[in-house]
Amino acid sequence: GESVGLHLPTLSVQEGDNSIINCAYSNSASDYFIWYKQESGKGPQFIIDIRSNMDKRQGQRVTVLLNKTVKHLSLQIAATQPGDSAVYFCAERVGDYKLSFGAGTTVTVRA
Amino acid sequence: DTAVSQTPKYLVTQMGNDKSIKCEQNLGHDTMYWYKQDSKKFLKIMFSYNNKELIINETVPNRFSPKSPDKAHLNLHINSLELGDSAVYFCASRRGLAGGELFFGEGSRLTVL
């Protein structure tokens, strides 16, 4: 499953499929980006980060891609599992101290 | 051993009241934050302190006043509560000033009636 365009608030994906969550960021000067996962009733948790001098970074089952030309960030989750159901946020570092969050995409995994 | 802990987790109060939310982190971090999450899940930064010094103060009504007695604690006091203050408030901390991930607390859900 994939959220297309700038951003979709929800994404439904079949268990075992790959998920792609997209994010458009606003500040061309941003040099650091993070993806967070927020499960129901909990605080956001770090998934993976990437600096602006990279265009790809891989973690365990997750890959983040950065396209600075179009100010686009994506999170790919391989073999999506029921535990991946959550709200996913991209965040960009704005200025020296502030981490600014996008609107979030709700991912629902179908069994 | 909760890294970033907030109290209370739930708070229901009447309009016009004054309330406080407390936050403590045991990670030895220097920088702490308050974020507000609305009903649409949008996370907006409110304040940040670094070693007890205010470094971020977004456009927030002055009814909201943060206080950092030491670098492990950042409390949020809200005067004259309004219906629009209903939200989940998250405390977060980070090791350094500018880089690295934020560690979030579990959130404090404030409901103003």
PDB file of C-alpha atoms in Angstrom:
ATOM      1  CA  GLY A   1       0.000   0.000   0.000  1.00  0.00           C
ATOM      2  CA  GLU A   2       1.137   3.564  -0.606  1.00  0.00           C
ATOM      3  CA  SER A   3      -0.003   7.016   0.322  1.00  0.00           C
ATOM      4  CA  VAL A   4       0.289   9.070  -2.844  1.00  0.00           C
ATOM      5  CA  GLY A   5       0.534  12.723  -3.621  1.00  0.00           C
ATOM      6  CA  LEU A   6       1.582  15.093  -0.925  1.00  0.00           C
ATOM      7  CA  HIS A   7      -0.045  13.310   1.944  1.00  0.00           C
ATOM      8  CA  LEU A   8      -3.007  11.090   2.711  1.00  0.00           C
ATOM      9  CA  PRO A   9      -4.270  10.925   6.270  1.00  0.00           C
ATOM     10  CA  THR A  10      -4.923   7.161   6.140  1.00  0.00           C
ATOM     11  CA  LEU A  11      -3.329   4.119   4.570  1.00  0.00           C
ATOM     12  CA  SER A  12      -4.769   0.611   4.613  1.00  0.00           C
ATOM     13  CA  VAL A  13      -2.359  -2.212   3.828  1.00  0.00           C
ATOM     14  CA  GLN A  14      -2.614  -5.982   3.711  1.00  0.00           C
ATOM     15  CA  GLU A  15      -0.493  -7.844   6.247  1.00  0.00           C
ATOM     16  CA  GLY A  16       2.711  -8.992   4.599  1.00  0.00           C
ATOM     17  CA  ASP A  17       2.665  -6.276   1.924  1.00  0.00           C
ATOM     18  CA  ASN A  18       5.092  -3.372   1.826  1.00  0.00           C
ATOM     19  CA  SER A  19       3.911   0.061   2.960  1.00  0.00           C
ATOM     20  CA  ILE A  20       5.040   3.427   1.670  1.00  0.00           C
ATOM     21  CA  ILE A  21       4.220   6.546   3.635  1.00  0.00           C
ATOM     22  CA  ASN A  22       4.927   9.858   1.972  1.00  0.00           C
ATOM     23  CA  CYS A  23       5.652  13.253   3.434  1.00  0.00           C
ATOM     24  CA  ALA A  24       6.262  16.667   1.905  1.00  0.00           C
ATOM     25  CA  TYR A  25       8.333  18.996   4.041  1.00  0.00           C
ATOM     26  CA  SER A  26       8.295  22.728   3.903  1.00  0.00           C
ATOM     27  CA  ASN A  27      11.740  24.160   4.541  1.00  0.00           C
ATOM     28  CA  SER A  28      14.427  23.705   1.888  1.00  0.00           C
ATOM     29  CA  ALA A  29      17.054  24.584   4.524  1.00  0.00           C
ATOM     30  CA  SER A  30      16.084  21.664   6.791  1.00  0.00           C
ATOM     31  CA  ASP A  31      19.066  19.393   7.317  1.00  0.00           C
ATOM     32  CA  TYR A  32      17.726  16.612   9.491  1.00  0.00           C
ATOM     33  CA  PHE A  33      14.586  14.488   9.324  1.00  0.00           C
ATOM     34  CA  ILE A  34      13.020  11.877  11.569  1.00  0.00           C
ATOM     35  CA  TRP A  35      10.154   9.424  11.260  1.00  0.00           C
ATOM     36  CA  TYR A  36       8.110   8.718  14.368  1.00  0.00           C
ATOM     37  CA  LYS A  37       5.483   6.077  15.113  1.00  0.00           C
ATOM     38  CA  GLN A  38       2.658   6.762  17.544  1.00  0.00           C
ATOM     39  CA  GLU A  39       0.550   3.878  18.784  1.00  0.00           C
ATOM     40  CA  SER A  40      -2.860   4.518  20.279  1.00  0.00           C
ATOM     41  CA  GLY A  41      -2.646   6.083  23.722  1.00  0.00           C
ATOM     42  CA  LYS A  42       1.133   6.420  23.633  1.00  0.00           C
ATOM     43  CA  GLY A  43       3.733   9.021  22.832  1.00  0.00           C
ATOM     44  CA  PRO A  44       5.580   9.150  19.500  1.00  0.00           C
ATOM     45  CA  GLN A  45       8.532   6.771  19.217  1.00  0.00           C
ATOM     46  CA  PHE A  46      11.602   7.173  17.050  1.00  0.00           C
ATOM     47  CA  ILE A  47      11.811   4.906  14.003  1.00  0.00           C
ATOM     48  CA  ILE A  48      14.628   6.205  11.832  1.00  0.00           C
ATOM     49  CA  ASP A  49      16.373   9.443  10.930  1.00  0.00           C
ATOM     50  CA  ILE A  50      18.275  10.810   7.950  1.00  0.00           C
ATOM     51  CA  ARG A  51      20.516  13.799   7.369  1.00  0.00           C
ATOM     52  CA  SER A  52      20.259  15.974   4.302  1.00  0.00           C
ATOM     53  CA  ASN A  53      23.614  14.778   2.949  1.00  0.00           C
ATOM     54  CA  MET A  54      22.082  11.331   2.407  1.00  0.00           C
ATOM     55  CA  ASP A  55      19.252  10.199   0.137  1.00  0.00           C
ATOM     56  CA  LYS A  56      18.596   6.788   1.636  1.00  0.00           C
ATOM     57  CA  ARG A  57      18.966   5.082   4.976  1.00  0.00           C
ATOM     58  CA  GLN A  58      17.921   1.601   6.022  1.00  0.00           C
ATOM     59  CA  GLY A  59      16.926   0.187   9.363  1.00  0.00           C
ATOM     60  CA  GLN A  60      15.291  -3.010  10.440  1.00  0.00           C
ATOM     61  CA  ARG A  61      12.386  -3.501   7.984  1.00  0.00           C
ATOM     62  CA  VAL A  62      12.275   0.248   7.350  1.00  0.00           C
ATOM     63  CA  THR A  63      13.885   2.467   4.731  1.00  0.00           C
ATOM     64  CA  VAL A  64      13.745   6.237   4.556  1.00  0.00           C
ATOM     65  CA  LEU A  65      14.216   8.020   1.240  1.00  0.00           C
ATOM     66  CA  LEU A  66      14.931  11.718   0.940  1.00  0.00           C
ATOM     67  CA  ASN A  67      14.456  13.738  -2.248  1.00  0.00           C
ATOM     68  CA  LYS A  68      15.654  17.254  -1.540  1.00  0.00           C
ATOM     69  CA  THR A  69      14.862  18.465  -5.048  1.00  0.00           C
ATOM     70  CA  VAL A  70      11.137  18.137  -4.479  1.00  0.00           C
ATOM     71  CA  LYS A  71      11.288  18.300  -0.653  1.00  0.00           C
ATOM     72  CA  HIS A  72       9.884  14.834  -0.253  1.00  0.00           C
ATOM     73  CA  LEU A  73      10.481  12.175   2.351  1.00  0.00           C
ATOM     74  CA  SER A  74       9.140   8.638   2.381  1.00  0.00           C
ATOM     75  CA  LEU A  75       9.127   5.737   4.810  1.00  0.00           C
ATOM     76  CA  GLN A  76       8.995   2.223   3.452  1.00  0.00           C
ATOM     77  CA  ILE A  77       8.001  -0.625   5.752  1.00  0.00           C
ATOM     78  CA  ALA A  78       8.744  -4.105   4.491  1.00  0.00           C
ATOM     79  CA  ALA A  79       6.397  -7.023   5.191  1.00  0.00           C
ATOM     80  CA  THR A  80       3.935  -4.945   7.197  1.00  0.00           C
ATOM     81  CA  GLN A  81       2.743  -6.571  10.417  1.00  0.00           C
ATOM     82  CA  PRO A  82      -0.305  -5.914  12.633  1.00  0.00           C
ATOM     83  CA  GLY A  83       1.996  -4.221  15.152  1.00  0.00           C
ATOM     84  CA  ASP A  84       2.812  -1.603  12.528  1.00  0.00           C
ATOM     85  CA  SER A  85      -0.710  -0.165  12.826  1.00  0.00           C
ATOM     86  CA  ALA A  86      -0.170   3.348  14.158  1.00  0.00           C
ATOM     87  CA  VAL A  87       0.053   6.997  13.188  1.00  0.00           C
ATOM     88  CA  TYR A  88       3.322   7.865  11.436  1.00  0.00           C
ATOM     89  CA  PHE A  89       4.826  11.339  11.500  1.00  0.00           C
ATOM     90  CA  CYS A  90       7.680  12.851   9.585  1.00  0.00           C
ATOM     91  CA  ALA A  91       9.535  15.663  11.313  1.00  0.00           C
ATOM     92  CA  GLU A  92      12.089  18.176  10.068  1.00  0.00           C
ATOM     93  CA  ARG A  93      14.599  20.220  12.022  1.00  0.00           C
ATOM     94  CA  VAL A  94      13.790  23.879  11.502  1.00  0.00           C
ATOM     95  CA  GLY A  95      16.414  26.352  12.613  1.00  0.00           C
ATOM     96  CA  ASP A  96      18.744  25.305  15.416  1.00  0.00           C
ATOM     97  CA  TYR A  97      16.478  23.771  17.998  1.00  0.00           C
ATOM     98  CA  LYS A  98      12.997  23.036  16.713  1.00  0.00           C
ATOM     99  CA  LEU A  99      11.643  19.751  15.385  1.00  0.00           C
ATOM    100  CA  SER A 100       8.514  20.481  13.348  1.00  0.00           C
ATOM    101  CA  PHE A 101       6.073  17.645  12.713  1.00  0.00           C
ATOM    102  CA  GLY A 102       3.908  16.864   9.694  1.00  0.00           C
ATOM    103  CA  ALA A 103       0.217  16.038  10.004  1.00  0.00           C
ATOM    104  CA  GLY A 104       0.598  12.280  10.365  1.00  0.00           C
ATOM    105  CA  THR A 105      -0.630   9.253   8.407  1.00  0.00           C
ATOM    106  CA  THR A 106      -2.749   6.581  10.066  1.00  0.00           C
ATOM    107  CA  VAL A 107      -1.698   3.120   8.923  1.00  0.00           C
ATOM    108  CA  THR A 108      -4.131   0.232   9.368  1.00  0.00           C
ATOM    109  CA  VAL A 109      -2.906  -3.296   8.703  1.00  0.00           C
ATOM    110  CA  ARG A 110      -5.575  -5.732   7.439  1.00  0.00           C
ATOM    111  CA  ALA A 111      -5.221  -9.357   8.469  1.00  0.00           C
TER     112      ALA A 111
ATOM    113  CA  ASP B   1      11.896   2.725  34.569  1.00  0.00           C
ATOM    114  CA  THR B   2      10.047   5.310  32.505  1.00  0.00           C
ATOM    115  CA  ALA B   3      12.453   7.612  30.697  1.00  0.00           C
ATOM    116  CA  VAL B   4      10.093  10.590  30.315  1.00  0.00           C
ATOM    117  CA  SER B   5       7.187  10.570  32.724  1.00  0.00           C
ATOM    118  CA  GLN B   6       4.242  12.939  32.850  1.00  0.00           C
ATOM    119  CA  THR B   7       1.577  13.426  35.474  1.00  0.00           C
ATOM    120  CA  PRO B   8      -1.332  13.360  35.424  1.00  0.00           C
ATOM    121  CA  LYS B   9      -2.126  11.105  32.471  1.00  0.00           C
ATOM    122  CA  TYR B  10      -5.732  12.323  32.403  1.00  0.00           C
ATOM    123  CA  LEU B  11      -7.102  15.638  33.591  1.00  0.00           C
ATOM    124  CA  VAL B  12     -10.746  16.732  33.391  1.00  0.00           C
ATOM    125  CA  THR B  13     -11.560  20.229  34.582  1.00  0.00           C
ATOM    126  CA  GLN B  14     -13.973  23.108  34.197  1.00  0.00           C
ATOM    127  CA  MET B  15     -13.430  26.217  32.086  1.00  0.00           C
ATOM    128  CA  GLY B  16     -11.713  28.991  33.986  1.00  0.00           C
ATOM    129  CA  ASN B  17      -9.743  26.695  36.282  1.00  0.00           C
ATOM    130  CA  ASP B  18      -5.942  26.657  36.596  1.00  0.00           C
ATOM    131  CA  LYS B  19      -4.084  23.370  36.222  1.00  0.00           C
ATOM    132  CA  SER B  20      -0.533  22.035  35.985  1.00  0.00           C
ATOM    133  CA  ILE B  21       1.078  19.119  34.193  1.00  0.00           C
ATOM    134  CA  LYS B  22       4.435  17.848  35.427  1.00  0.00           C
ATOM    135  CA  CYS B  23       7.216  16.210  33.477  1.00  0.00           C
ATOM    136  CA  GLU B  24      10.393  14.497  34.584  1.00  0.00           C
ATOM    137  CA  GLN B  25      13.107  12.772  32.572  1.00  0.00           C
ATOM    138  CA  ASN B  26      15.728  10.419  33.974  1.00  0.00           C
ATOM    139  CA  LEU B  27      17.836  10.278  30.814  1.00  0.00           C
ATOM    140  CA  GLY B  28      20.260  12.995  31.822  1.00  0.00           C
ATOM    141  CA  HIS B  29      19.147  15.094  28.849  1.00  0.00           C
ATOM    142  CA  ASP B  30      19.773  18.825  28.668  1.00  0.00           C
ATOM    143  CA  THR B  31      16.794  19.890  26.576  1.00  0.00           C
ATOM    144  CA  MET B  32      13.089  19.429  27.258  1.00  0.00           C
ATOM    145  CA  TYR B  33       9.970  20.309  25.268  1.00  0.00           C
ATOM    146  CA  TRP B  34       6.225  20.645  25.488  1.00  0.00           C
ATOM    147  CA  TYR B  35       4.135  19.719  22.448  1.00  0.00           C
ATOM    148  CA  LYS B  36       0.362  19.982  22.020  1.00  0.00           C
ATOM    149  CA  GLN B  37      -1.498  17.355  19.971  1.00  0.00           C
ATOM    150  CA  ASP B  38      -4.985  18.276  18.805  1.00  0.00           C
ATOM    151  CA  SER B  39      -7.890  16.018  17.901  1.00  0.00           C
ATOM    152  CA  LYS B  40      -6.550  15.650  14.357  1.00  0.00           C
ATOM    153  CA  LYS B  41      -3.258  14.323  15.757  1.00  0.00           C
ATOM    154  CA  PHE B  42      -1.331  17.409  14.680  1.00  0.00           C
ATOM    155  CA  LEU B  43       1.718  17.903  16.943  1.00  0.00           C
ATOM    156  CA  LYS B  44       2.689  21.512  17.583  1.00  0.00           C
ATOM    157  CA  ILE B  45       5.674  22.660  19.589  1.00  0.00           C
ATOM    158  CA  MET B  46       4.951  25.040  22.441  1.00  0.00           C
ATOM    159  CA  PHE B  47       8.101  25.515  24.521  1.00  0.00           C
ATOM    160  CA  SER B  48      11.622  24.249  24.939  1.00  0.00           C
ATOM    161  CA  TYR B  49      14.149  24.621  27.745  1.00  0.00           C
ATOM    162  CA  ASN B  50      17.848  23.878  27.650  1.00  0.00           C
ATOM    163  CA  ASN B  51      19.521  23.613  31.065  1.00  0.00           C
ATOM    164  CA  LYS B  52      16.648  25.575  32.627  1.00  0.00           C
ATOM    165  CA  GLU B  53      16.859  28.337  30.014  1.00  0.00           C
ATOM    166  CA  LEU B  54      13.902  29.021  27.706  1.00  0.00           C
ATOM    167  CA  ILE B  55      15.009  28.614  24.080  1.00  0.00           C
ATOM    168  CA  ILE B  56      11.753  28.141  22.203  1.00  0.00           C
ATOM    169  CA  ASN B  57       8.557  30.029  22.932  1.00  0.00           C
ATOM    170  CA  GLU B  58       6.070  29.596  20.129  1.00  0.00           C
ATOM    171  CA  THR B  59       2.973  31.723  19.688  1.00  0.00           C
ATOM    172  CA  VAL B  60       1.143  30.378  22.698  1.00  0.00           C
ATOM    173  CA  PRO B  61      -1.339  32.331  24.842  1.00  0.00           C
ATOM    174  CA  ASN B  62       0.362  33.749  27.920  1.00  0.00           C
ATOM    175  CA  ARG B  63      -2.084  31.701  30.004  1.00  0.00           C
ATOM    176  CA  PHE B  64       0.460  28.912  29.408  1.00  0.00           C
ATOM    177  CA  SER B  65       3.578  29.214  31.542  1.00  0.00           C
ATOM    178  CA  PRO B  66       6.373  26.641  31.567  1.00  0.00           C
ATOM    179  CA  LYS B  67       8.694  26.271  34.534  1.00  0.00           C
ATOM    180  CA  SER B  68      11.929  24.329  34.706  1.00  0.00           C
ATOM    181  CA  PRO B  69      13.220  24.012  38.273  1.00  0.00           C
ATOM    182  CA  ASP B  70      16.141  21.897  37.057  1.00  0.00           C
ATOM    183  CA  LYS B  71      17.163  20.301  33.796  1.00  0.00           C
ATOM    184  CA  ALA B  72      15.339  17.056  34.615  1.00  0.00           C
ATOM    185  CA  HIS B  73      11.963  18.718  35.107  1.00  0.00           C
ATOM    186  CA  LEU B  74       9.725  20.854  32.928  1.00  0.00           C
ATOM    187  CA  ASN B  75       6.260  21.682  34.189  1.00  0.00           C
ATOM    188  CA  LEU B  76       3.405  23.361  32.340  1.00  0.00           C
ATOM    189  CA  HIS B  77       0.944  25.587  34.150  1.00  0.00           C
ATOM    190  CA  ILE B  78      -2.231  26.734  32.431  1.00  0.00           C
ATOM    191  CA  ASN B  79      -4.365  29.568  33.777  1.00  0.00           C
ATOM    192  CA  SER B  80      -8.012  30.285  33.009  1.00  0.00           C
ATOM    193  CA  LEU B  81      -8.557  27.123  30.991  1.00  0.00           C
ATOM    194  CA  GLU B  82     -10.644  27.362  27.819  1.00  0.00           C
ATOM    195  CA  LEU B  83     -12.481  24.719  25.797  1.00  0.00           C
ATOM    196  CA  GLY B  84      -9.862  24.996  23.038  1.00  0.00           C
ATOM    197  CA  ASP B  85      -7.149  23.940  25.454  1.00  0.00           C
ATOM    198  CA  SER B  86      -8.518  20.401  25.357  1.00  0.00           C
ATOM    199  CA  ALA B  87      -5.773  18.287  23.800  1.00  0.00           C
ATOM    200  CA  VAL B  88      -3.052  15.800  24.607  1.00  0.00           C
ATOM    201  CA  TYR B  89       0.097  17.479  25.888  1.00  0.00           C
ATOM    202  CA  PHE B  90       3.394  15.685  25.347  1.00  0.00           C
ATOM    203  CA  CYS B  91       6.632  16.299  27.129  1.00  0.00           C
ATOM    204  CA  ALA B  92       9.836  15.313  25.339  1.00  0.00           C
ATOM    205  CA  SER B  93      13.558  15.483  25.947  1.00  0.00           C
ATOM    206  CA  ARG B  94      16.734  15.348  23.912  1.00  0.00           C
ATOM    207  CA  ARG B  95      20.370  14.912  24.864  1.00  0.00           C
ATOM    208  CA  GLY B  96      21.835  17.888  23.067  1.00  0.00           C
ATOM    209  CA  LEU B  97      20.563  21.227  21.940  1.00  0.00           C
ATOM    210  CA  ALA B  98      19.958  20.688  18.262  1.00  0.00           C
ATOM    211  CA  GLY B  99      20.523  17.172  17.038  1.00  0.00           C
ATOM    212  CA  GLY B 100      19.260  13.686  17.717  1.00  0.00           C
ATOM    213  CA  GLU B 101      15.901  12.195  18.425  1.00  0.00           C
ATOM    214  CA  LEU B 102      13.303  13.380  20.860  1.00  0.00           C
ATOM    215  CA  PHE B 103      12.140  10.986  23.556  1.00  0.00           C
ATOM    216  CA  PHE B 104       8.468  11.495  24.318  1.00  0.00           C
ATOM    217  CA  GLY B 105       6.404  10.871  27.400  1.00  0.00           C
ATOM    218  CA  GLU B 106       3.087   9.034  27.250  1.00  0.00           C
ATOM    219  CA  GLY B 107       1.079  12.237  27.116  1.00  0.00           C
ATOM    220  CA  SER B 108      -1.390  14.022  29.379  1.00  0.00           C
ATOM    221  CA  ARG B 109      -4.939  14.213  28.051  1.00  0.00           C
ATOM    222  CA  LEU B 110      -6.577  17.445  29.168  1.00  0.00           C
ATOM    223  CA  THR B 111     -10.349  17.806  28.799  1.00  0.00           C
ATOM    224  CA  VAL B 112     -11.909  21.173  29.544  1.00  0.00           C
ATOM    225  CA  LEU B 113     -15.672  21.120  30.109  1.00  0.00           C
TER     226      LEU B 113
END
